[in-house]
XYZ file of C-alpha atoms in Angstrom:
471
model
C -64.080 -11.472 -124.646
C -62.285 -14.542 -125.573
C -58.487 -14.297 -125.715
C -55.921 -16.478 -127.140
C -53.055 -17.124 -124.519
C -51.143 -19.663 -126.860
C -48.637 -17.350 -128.548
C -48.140 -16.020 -124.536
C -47.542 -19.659 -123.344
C -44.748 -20.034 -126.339
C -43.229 -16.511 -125.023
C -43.372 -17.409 -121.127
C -41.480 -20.966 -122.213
C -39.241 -19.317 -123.853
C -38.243 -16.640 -121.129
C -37.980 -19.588 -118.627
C -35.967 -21.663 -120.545
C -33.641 -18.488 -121.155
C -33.413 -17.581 -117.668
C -33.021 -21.137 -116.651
C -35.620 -20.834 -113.843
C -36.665 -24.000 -112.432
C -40.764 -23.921 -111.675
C -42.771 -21.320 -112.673
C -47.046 -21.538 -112.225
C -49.143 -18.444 -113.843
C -52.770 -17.486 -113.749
C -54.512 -15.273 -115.823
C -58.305 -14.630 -114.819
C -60.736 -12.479 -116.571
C -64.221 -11.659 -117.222
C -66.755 -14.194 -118.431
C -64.450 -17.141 -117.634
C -61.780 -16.102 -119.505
C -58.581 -18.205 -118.607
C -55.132 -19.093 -119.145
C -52.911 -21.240 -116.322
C -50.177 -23.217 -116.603
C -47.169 -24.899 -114.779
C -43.553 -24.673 -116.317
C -40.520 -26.534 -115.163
C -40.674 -28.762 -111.996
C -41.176 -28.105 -108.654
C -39.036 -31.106 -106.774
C -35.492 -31.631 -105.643
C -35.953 -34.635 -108.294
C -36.866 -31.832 -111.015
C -39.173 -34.528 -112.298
C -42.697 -33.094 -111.296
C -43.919 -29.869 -113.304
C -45.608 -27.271 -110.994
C -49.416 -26.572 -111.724
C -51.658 -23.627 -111.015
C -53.017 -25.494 -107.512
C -49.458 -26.074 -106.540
C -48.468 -23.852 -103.035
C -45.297 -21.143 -103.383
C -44.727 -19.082 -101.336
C -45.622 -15.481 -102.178
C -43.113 -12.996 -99.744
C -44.400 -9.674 -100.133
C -47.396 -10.387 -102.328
C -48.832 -10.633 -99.082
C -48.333 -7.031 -98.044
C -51.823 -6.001 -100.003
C -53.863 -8.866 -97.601
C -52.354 -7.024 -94.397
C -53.637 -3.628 -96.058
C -56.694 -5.223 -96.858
C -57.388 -6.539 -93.768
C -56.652 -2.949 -92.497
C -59.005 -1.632 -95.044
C -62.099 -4.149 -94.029
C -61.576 -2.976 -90.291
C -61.911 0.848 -91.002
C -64.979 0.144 -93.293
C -66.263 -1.731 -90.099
C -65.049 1.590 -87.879
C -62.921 -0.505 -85.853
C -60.014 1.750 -87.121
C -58.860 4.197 -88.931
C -55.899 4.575 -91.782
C -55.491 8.070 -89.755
C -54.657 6.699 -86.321
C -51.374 6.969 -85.027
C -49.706 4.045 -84.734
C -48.578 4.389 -80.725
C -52.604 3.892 -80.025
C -51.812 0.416 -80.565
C -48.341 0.547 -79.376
C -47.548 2.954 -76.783
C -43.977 2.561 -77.134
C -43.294 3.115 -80.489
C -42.062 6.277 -82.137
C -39.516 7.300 -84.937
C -36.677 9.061 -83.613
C -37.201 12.480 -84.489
C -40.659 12.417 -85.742
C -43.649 13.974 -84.188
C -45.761 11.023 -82.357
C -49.322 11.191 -84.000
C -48.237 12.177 -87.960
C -46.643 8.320 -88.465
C -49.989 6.618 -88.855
C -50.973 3.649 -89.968
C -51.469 4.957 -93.426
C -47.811 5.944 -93.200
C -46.967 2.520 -92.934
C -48.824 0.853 -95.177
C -47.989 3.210 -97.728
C -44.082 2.959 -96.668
C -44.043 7.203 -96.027
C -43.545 6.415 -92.127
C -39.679 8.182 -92.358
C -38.123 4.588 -91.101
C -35.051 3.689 -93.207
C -33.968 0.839 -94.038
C -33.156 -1.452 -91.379
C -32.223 -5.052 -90.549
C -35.049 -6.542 -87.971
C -35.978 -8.646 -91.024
C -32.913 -10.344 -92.051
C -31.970 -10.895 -88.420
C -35.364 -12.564 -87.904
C -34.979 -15.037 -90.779
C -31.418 -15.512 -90.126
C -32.132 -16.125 -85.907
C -35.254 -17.997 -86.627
C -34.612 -20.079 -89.891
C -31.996 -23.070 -87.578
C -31.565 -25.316 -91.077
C -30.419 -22.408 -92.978
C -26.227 -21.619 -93.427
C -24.337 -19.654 -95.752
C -22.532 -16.767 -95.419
C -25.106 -14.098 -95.598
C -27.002 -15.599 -92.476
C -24.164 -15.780 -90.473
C -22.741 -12.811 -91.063
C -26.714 -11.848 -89.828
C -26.690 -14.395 -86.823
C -23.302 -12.883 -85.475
C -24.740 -9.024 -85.831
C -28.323 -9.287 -84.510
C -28.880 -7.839 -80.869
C -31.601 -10.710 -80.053
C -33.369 -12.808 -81.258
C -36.025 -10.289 -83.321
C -38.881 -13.075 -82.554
C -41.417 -10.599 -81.142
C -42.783 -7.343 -82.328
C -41.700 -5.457 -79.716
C -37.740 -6.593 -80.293
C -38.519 -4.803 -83.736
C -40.247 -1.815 -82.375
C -37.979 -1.155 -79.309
C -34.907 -1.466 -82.447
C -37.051 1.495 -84.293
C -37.027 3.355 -81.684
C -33.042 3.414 -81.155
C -32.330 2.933 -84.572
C -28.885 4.478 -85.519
C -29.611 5.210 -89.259
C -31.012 8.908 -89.964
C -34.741 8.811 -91.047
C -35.617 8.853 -94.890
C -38.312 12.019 -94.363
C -40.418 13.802 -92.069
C -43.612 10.764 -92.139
C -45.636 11.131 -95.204
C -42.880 12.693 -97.185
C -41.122 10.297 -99.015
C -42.054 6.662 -100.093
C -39.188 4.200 -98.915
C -39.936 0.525 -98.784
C -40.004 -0.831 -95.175
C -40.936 -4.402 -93.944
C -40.938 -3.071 -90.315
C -44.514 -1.363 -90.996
C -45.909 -4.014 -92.320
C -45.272 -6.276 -88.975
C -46.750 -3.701 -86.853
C -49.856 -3.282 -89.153
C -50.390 -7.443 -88.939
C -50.361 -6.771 -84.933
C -52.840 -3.691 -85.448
C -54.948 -6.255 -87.095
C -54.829 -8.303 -84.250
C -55.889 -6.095 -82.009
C -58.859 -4.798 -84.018
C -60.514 -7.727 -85.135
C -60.534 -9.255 -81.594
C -58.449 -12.129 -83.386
C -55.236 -12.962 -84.840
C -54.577 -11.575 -88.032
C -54.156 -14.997 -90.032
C -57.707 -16.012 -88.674
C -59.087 -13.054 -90.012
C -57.837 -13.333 -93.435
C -59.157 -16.972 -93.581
C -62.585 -15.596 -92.394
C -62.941 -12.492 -94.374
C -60.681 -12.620 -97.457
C -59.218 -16.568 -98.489
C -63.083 -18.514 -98.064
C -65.150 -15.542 -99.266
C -62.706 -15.471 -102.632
C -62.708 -19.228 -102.812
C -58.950 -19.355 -101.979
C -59.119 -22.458 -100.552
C -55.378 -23.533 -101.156
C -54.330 -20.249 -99.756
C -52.510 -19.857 -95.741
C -50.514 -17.413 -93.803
C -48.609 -18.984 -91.695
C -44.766 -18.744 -90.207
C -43.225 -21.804 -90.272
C -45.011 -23.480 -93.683
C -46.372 -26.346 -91.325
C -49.547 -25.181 -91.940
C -49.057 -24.574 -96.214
C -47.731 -28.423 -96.299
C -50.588 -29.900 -94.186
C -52.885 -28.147 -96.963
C -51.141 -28.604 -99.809
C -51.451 -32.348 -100.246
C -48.295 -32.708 -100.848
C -48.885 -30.206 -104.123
C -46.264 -27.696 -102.374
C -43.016 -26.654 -104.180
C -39.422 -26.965 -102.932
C -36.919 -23.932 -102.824
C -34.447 -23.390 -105.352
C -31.182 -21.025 -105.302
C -28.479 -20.098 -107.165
C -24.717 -20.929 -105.780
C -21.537 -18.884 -106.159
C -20.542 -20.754 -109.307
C -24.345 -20.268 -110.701
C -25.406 -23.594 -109.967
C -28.809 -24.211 -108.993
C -29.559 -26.073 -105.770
C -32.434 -27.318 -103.486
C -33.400 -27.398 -100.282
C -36.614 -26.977 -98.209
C -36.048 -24.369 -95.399
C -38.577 -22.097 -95.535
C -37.743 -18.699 -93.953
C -39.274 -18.198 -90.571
C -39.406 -14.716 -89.597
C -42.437 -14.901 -86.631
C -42.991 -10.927 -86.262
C -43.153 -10.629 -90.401
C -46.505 -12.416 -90.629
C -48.497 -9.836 -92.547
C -45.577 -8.765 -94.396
C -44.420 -11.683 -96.661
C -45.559 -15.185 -94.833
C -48.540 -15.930 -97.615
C -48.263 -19.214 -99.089
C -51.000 -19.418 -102.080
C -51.214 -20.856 -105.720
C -51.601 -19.426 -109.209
C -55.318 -19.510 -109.487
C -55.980 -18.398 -106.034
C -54.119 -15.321 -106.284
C -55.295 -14.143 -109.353
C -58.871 -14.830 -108.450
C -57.653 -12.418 -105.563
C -56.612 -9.445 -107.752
C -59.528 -10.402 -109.889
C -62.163 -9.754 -107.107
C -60.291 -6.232 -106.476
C -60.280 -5.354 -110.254
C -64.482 -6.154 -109.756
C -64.131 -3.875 -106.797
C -64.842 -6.574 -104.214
C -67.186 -8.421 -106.475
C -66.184 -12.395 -106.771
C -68.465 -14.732 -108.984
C -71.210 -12.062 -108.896
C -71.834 -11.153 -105.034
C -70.026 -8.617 -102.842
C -67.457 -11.008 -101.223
C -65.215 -7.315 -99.733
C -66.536 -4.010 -99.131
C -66.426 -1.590 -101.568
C -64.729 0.846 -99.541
C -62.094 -1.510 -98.975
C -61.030 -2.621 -101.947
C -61.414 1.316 -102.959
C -58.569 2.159 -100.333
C -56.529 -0.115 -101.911
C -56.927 0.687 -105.883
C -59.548 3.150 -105.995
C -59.282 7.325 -107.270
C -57.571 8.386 -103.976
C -54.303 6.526 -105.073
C -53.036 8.763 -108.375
C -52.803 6.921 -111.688
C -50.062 7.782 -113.614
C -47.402 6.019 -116.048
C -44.583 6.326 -113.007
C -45.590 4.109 -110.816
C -47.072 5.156 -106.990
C -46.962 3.252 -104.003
C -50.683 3.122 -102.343
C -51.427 1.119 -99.629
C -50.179 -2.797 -100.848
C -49.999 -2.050 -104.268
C -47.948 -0.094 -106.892
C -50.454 1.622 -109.133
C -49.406 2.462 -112.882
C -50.906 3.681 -116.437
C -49.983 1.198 -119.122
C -51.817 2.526 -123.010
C -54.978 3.164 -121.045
C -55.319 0.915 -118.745
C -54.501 1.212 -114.966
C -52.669 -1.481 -113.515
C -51.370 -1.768 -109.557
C -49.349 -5.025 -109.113
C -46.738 -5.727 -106.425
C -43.766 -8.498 -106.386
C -41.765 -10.366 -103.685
C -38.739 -12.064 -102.775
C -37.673 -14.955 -99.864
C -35.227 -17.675 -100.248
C -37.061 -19.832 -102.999
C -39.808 -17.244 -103.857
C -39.726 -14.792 -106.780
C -43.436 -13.618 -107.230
C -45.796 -10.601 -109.224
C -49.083 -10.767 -108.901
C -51.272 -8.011 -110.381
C -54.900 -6.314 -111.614
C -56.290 -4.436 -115.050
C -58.666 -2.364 -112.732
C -61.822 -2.179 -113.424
C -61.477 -4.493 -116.429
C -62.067 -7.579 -114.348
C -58.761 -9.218 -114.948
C -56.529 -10.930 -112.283
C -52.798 -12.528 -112.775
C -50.119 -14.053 -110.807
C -46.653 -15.359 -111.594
C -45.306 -17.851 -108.927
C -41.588 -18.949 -108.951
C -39.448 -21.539 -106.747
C -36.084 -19.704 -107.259
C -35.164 -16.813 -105.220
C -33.715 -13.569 -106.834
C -35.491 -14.461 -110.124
C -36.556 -11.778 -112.634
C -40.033 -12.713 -112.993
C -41.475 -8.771 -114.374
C -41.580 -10.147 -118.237
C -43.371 -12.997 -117.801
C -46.021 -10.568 -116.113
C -46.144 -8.154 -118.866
C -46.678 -11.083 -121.369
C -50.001 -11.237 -119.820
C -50.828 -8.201 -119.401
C -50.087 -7.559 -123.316
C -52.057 -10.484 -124.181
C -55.081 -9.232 -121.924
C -54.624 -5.698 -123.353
C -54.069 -6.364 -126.994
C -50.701 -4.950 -127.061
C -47.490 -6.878 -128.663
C -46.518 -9.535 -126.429
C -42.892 -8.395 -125.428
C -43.906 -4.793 -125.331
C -42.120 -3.366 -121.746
C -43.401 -1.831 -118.959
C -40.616 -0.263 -117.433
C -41.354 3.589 -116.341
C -37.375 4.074 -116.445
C -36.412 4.775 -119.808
C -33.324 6.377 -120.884
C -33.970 9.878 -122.934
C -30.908 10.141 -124.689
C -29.230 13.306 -123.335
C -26.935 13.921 -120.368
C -28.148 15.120 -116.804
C -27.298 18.942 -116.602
C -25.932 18.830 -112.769
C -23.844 15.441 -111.939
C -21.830 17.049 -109.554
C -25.235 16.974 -107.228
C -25.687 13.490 -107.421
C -22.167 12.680 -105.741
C -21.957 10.388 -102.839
C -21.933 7.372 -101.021
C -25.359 5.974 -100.455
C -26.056 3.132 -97.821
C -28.867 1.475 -96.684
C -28.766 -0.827 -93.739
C -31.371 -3.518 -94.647
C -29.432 -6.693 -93.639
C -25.816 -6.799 -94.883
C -24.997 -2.721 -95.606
C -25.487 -1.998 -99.356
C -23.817 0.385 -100.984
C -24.134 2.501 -104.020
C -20.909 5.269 -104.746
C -21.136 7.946 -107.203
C -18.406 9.959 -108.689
C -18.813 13.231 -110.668
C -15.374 14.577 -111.470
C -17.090 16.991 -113.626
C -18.112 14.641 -116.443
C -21.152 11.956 -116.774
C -21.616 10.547 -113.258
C -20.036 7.224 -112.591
C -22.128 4.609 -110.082
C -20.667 1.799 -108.523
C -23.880 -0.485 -107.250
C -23.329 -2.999 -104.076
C -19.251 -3.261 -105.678
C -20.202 -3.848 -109.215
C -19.181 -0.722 -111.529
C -22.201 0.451 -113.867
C -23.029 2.573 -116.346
C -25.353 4.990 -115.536
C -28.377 6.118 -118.448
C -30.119 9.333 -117.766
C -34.145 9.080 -117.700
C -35.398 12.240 -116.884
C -36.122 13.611 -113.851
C -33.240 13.052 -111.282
C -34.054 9.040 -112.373
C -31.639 6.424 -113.937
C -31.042 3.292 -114.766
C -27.449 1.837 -113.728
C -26.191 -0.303 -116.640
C -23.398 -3.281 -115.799
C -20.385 -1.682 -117.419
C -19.479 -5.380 -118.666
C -23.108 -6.532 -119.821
C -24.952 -2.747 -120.808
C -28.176 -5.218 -121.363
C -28.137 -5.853 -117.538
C -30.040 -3.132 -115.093
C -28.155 -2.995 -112.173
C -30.324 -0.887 -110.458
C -32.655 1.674 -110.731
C -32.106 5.358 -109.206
C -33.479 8.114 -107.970
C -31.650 10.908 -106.064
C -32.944 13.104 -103.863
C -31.711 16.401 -104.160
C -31.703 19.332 -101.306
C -29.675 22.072 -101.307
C -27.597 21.561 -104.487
C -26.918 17.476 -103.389
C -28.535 14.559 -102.949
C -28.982 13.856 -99.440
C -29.933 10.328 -100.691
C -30.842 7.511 -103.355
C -33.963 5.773 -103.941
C -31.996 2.293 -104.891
C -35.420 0.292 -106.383
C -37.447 0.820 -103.741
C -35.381 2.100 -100.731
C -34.106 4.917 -99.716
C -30.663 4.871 -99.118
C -28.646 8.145 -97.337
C -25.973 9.857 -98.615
C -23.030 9.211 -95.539
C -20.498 10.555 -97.112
């Protein structure tokens, strides 16, 4: 099926130039050669050279689906399984108030383990990154216990974590980096080698990824880039955009977000899944792998679920799992039409970027659907929620600097305030909604789901996290 990407690439200029973002690389690869790939912008503190689809970004937690794949392979091998509980590869390790042998390594993977969130990962960037400053990492620096360089500073910090859990394990879904460094050591121990080793044998040559690296300090991403590697962009306090070139290093994180890759080799990765394992016509994964990951035991509906790596969704018919990430220069989506044989990634050198439209311009143009046709599963239904005195509260989760999201009943519409900015909140069925900026109602704040037991939320899933209700 031959497609034609041009009216995309007009709609994908013109949401970069709107947002201002300052490189941007996308891949779109499908079935009998169908392609589209493209650099936007520039990817240099000069802002003179324009990124390309062989250029390196980083991809943050894009990587989290290679760690579960890597998982996968080794249980299709029976050198573990999904079901094992995670102290039979680290004896010490437990989740206060959870029953040994049900947090698994499923658990973690699919981010059901109970563990809140938590800071391990900020301090490690902050105590391991020495050229980067600002505010936020020292206000890290000057809170973190030690230095959070090992694995077993971050497990030893699970185990006396002060934060109440987020569910008995396998209960509730609430986004947490912490499993994902454990399952890269898991790996590790399995294979007989170190985790990064393994995905260059078994995943990056067999998919012909061959501009693709995990590594924790970008040393290794530079030396194979060629010099083809993009600088880091941010936003200042005033909105300014600057440059610089410190690439977080967070050593225990490895599986978890330290993937540096290109355009085209990422979405020839989601392209191989979408073929269930299948790259340019021979069975590069095992089937059974790639099935853990996107296959009929993860549910396909139009509300997103978390599986193991990837967030699996029904879009018109066709089933879609994607995931994003975020580091200090790195906004990234990469994604799958499953079973359809199409693969896509969005790479971009600013951090905190909105990067979700730009994806769903390709997938509309690989679906046939209108071009700027959403894909958001929170949509407001037009009527009030029925109990807002429930959803009162103050919510906080503990994932670096304490975030905070207040809501007020007073027996009217509820009334959020999100991380100090008041919003607007827009019922969307459920106990889900989408919190509006009171000043700009075209800007999501956040999106939120309470958690209600008893007659009152007991917490808020804040995007992806869980945060508890303290009062």
């Amino acid at each position: 099926m031959s497609i034609d990407f041009s009216a995309a690439d007009a709609r994908i200029a013109s949401l970069i130039e709107r947002a201002g973002l300052p490189g941007v690389a996308v891949c779109a690869l499908g079935p009998d050669g169908a392609r589209f790939e493209k650099g936007y912008g520039f990817r240099d503190a000069g802002r003179a050279i324009a990124p390309d689809s062989d250029t390196m970004f980083g991809i943050a937690s894009m990587s989290k689906s290679i760690t579960a794949l890597a998982v996968a392979i080794l249980e299709s091998e029976g050198k573990l399984s999904y079901d094992d509980p995670v102290y039979r590869y680290f004896p010490n390790f437990r989740v206060p108030g959870a029953a040994r042998d049900a947090v698994t390594l499923r658990t973690l993977a699919s981010h059901t383990s109970g563990i809140p969130p938590m800071e391990p990962l900020e301090w490690s960037i902050a105590m391991n990154s020495p050229r980067r400053d600002g505010e936020w990492i020292r206000a890290m620096r000057a809170s973190a216990p030690n230095p959070m360089a090992t694995i077993d500073q971050v497990i030893d910090y699970i185990a006396s974590c002060p934060y109440p859990t987020v569910g008995a394990p396998g209960e509730n879904m609430s986004y947490c980096n912490e499993g994902y460094a454990i399952l890269s050591y898991v790996v590790d121990q399995a294979a007989g080698m170190p985790l990064e080793q393994f995905c260059m044998e078994r995943i990056f040559r067999p998919l012909g990824m061959t501009r693709t690296v995990m590594d924790d300090d970008c040393a290794s991403a530079r030396a194979l880039s060629g010099g083809n590697i993009t600088s880091l962009f941010e936003r200042d306090e005033a909105g300014e955009l600057v440059c610089d070139d410190n690439w977080s290093i967070l050593p225990p994180f490895r599986g978890c977000a330290m993937v540096k890759s290109t355009a085209r080799d990422m979405a020839a990765y989601y392209r191989c899944l979408s073929n269930g394992g299948v790259h340019e016509g021979r069975q590069a994964l095992p089937r059974a792998a790639v099935d853990a990951l996107v296959g009929p035991s993860i549910p396909a509906k139009e509300i997103a679920c978390y599986g193991l790596g990837l967030y699996k969704r029904v879009k018109c018919g066709h089933t879609i799992c994607e995931h994003g990430g975020g580091l200090h220069g790195v906004s990234s989506k990469g994604g799958l039409l499953l079973g359809e044989g199409w693969g896509f990634a969005v790479l971009c050198n600013e951090g905190d970027a909105d990067v979700d439209e730009l994806m769903w311009t390709l997938y509309n143009a690989a679906m046939g659907l209108p071009l700027e046709t959403p894909h958001r599963w929170f949509v407001p239904v037009g009527r009030p929620f029925s109990d807002p005195e429930m959803l009162a509260g103050r919510f906080v989760g503990h994932e670096g600097v304490p975030a905070v999201v207040t809501v007020t009943a007073d027996g009217g519409a509820p009334v959020a305030t999100v991380s100090g900015r008041e919003t607007k909140l827009a019922y969307c069925g459920g106990t889900r909604f989408l919190a509006m900026d009171a000043e700009q109602l075209e800007r999501t704040r956040a999106q939120l789901e309470f958690l209600i037991r008893d007659g009152r939320a007991w917490g808020v899933r804040c995007g992806s996290r869980i945060f508890v209700n303290e009062g």
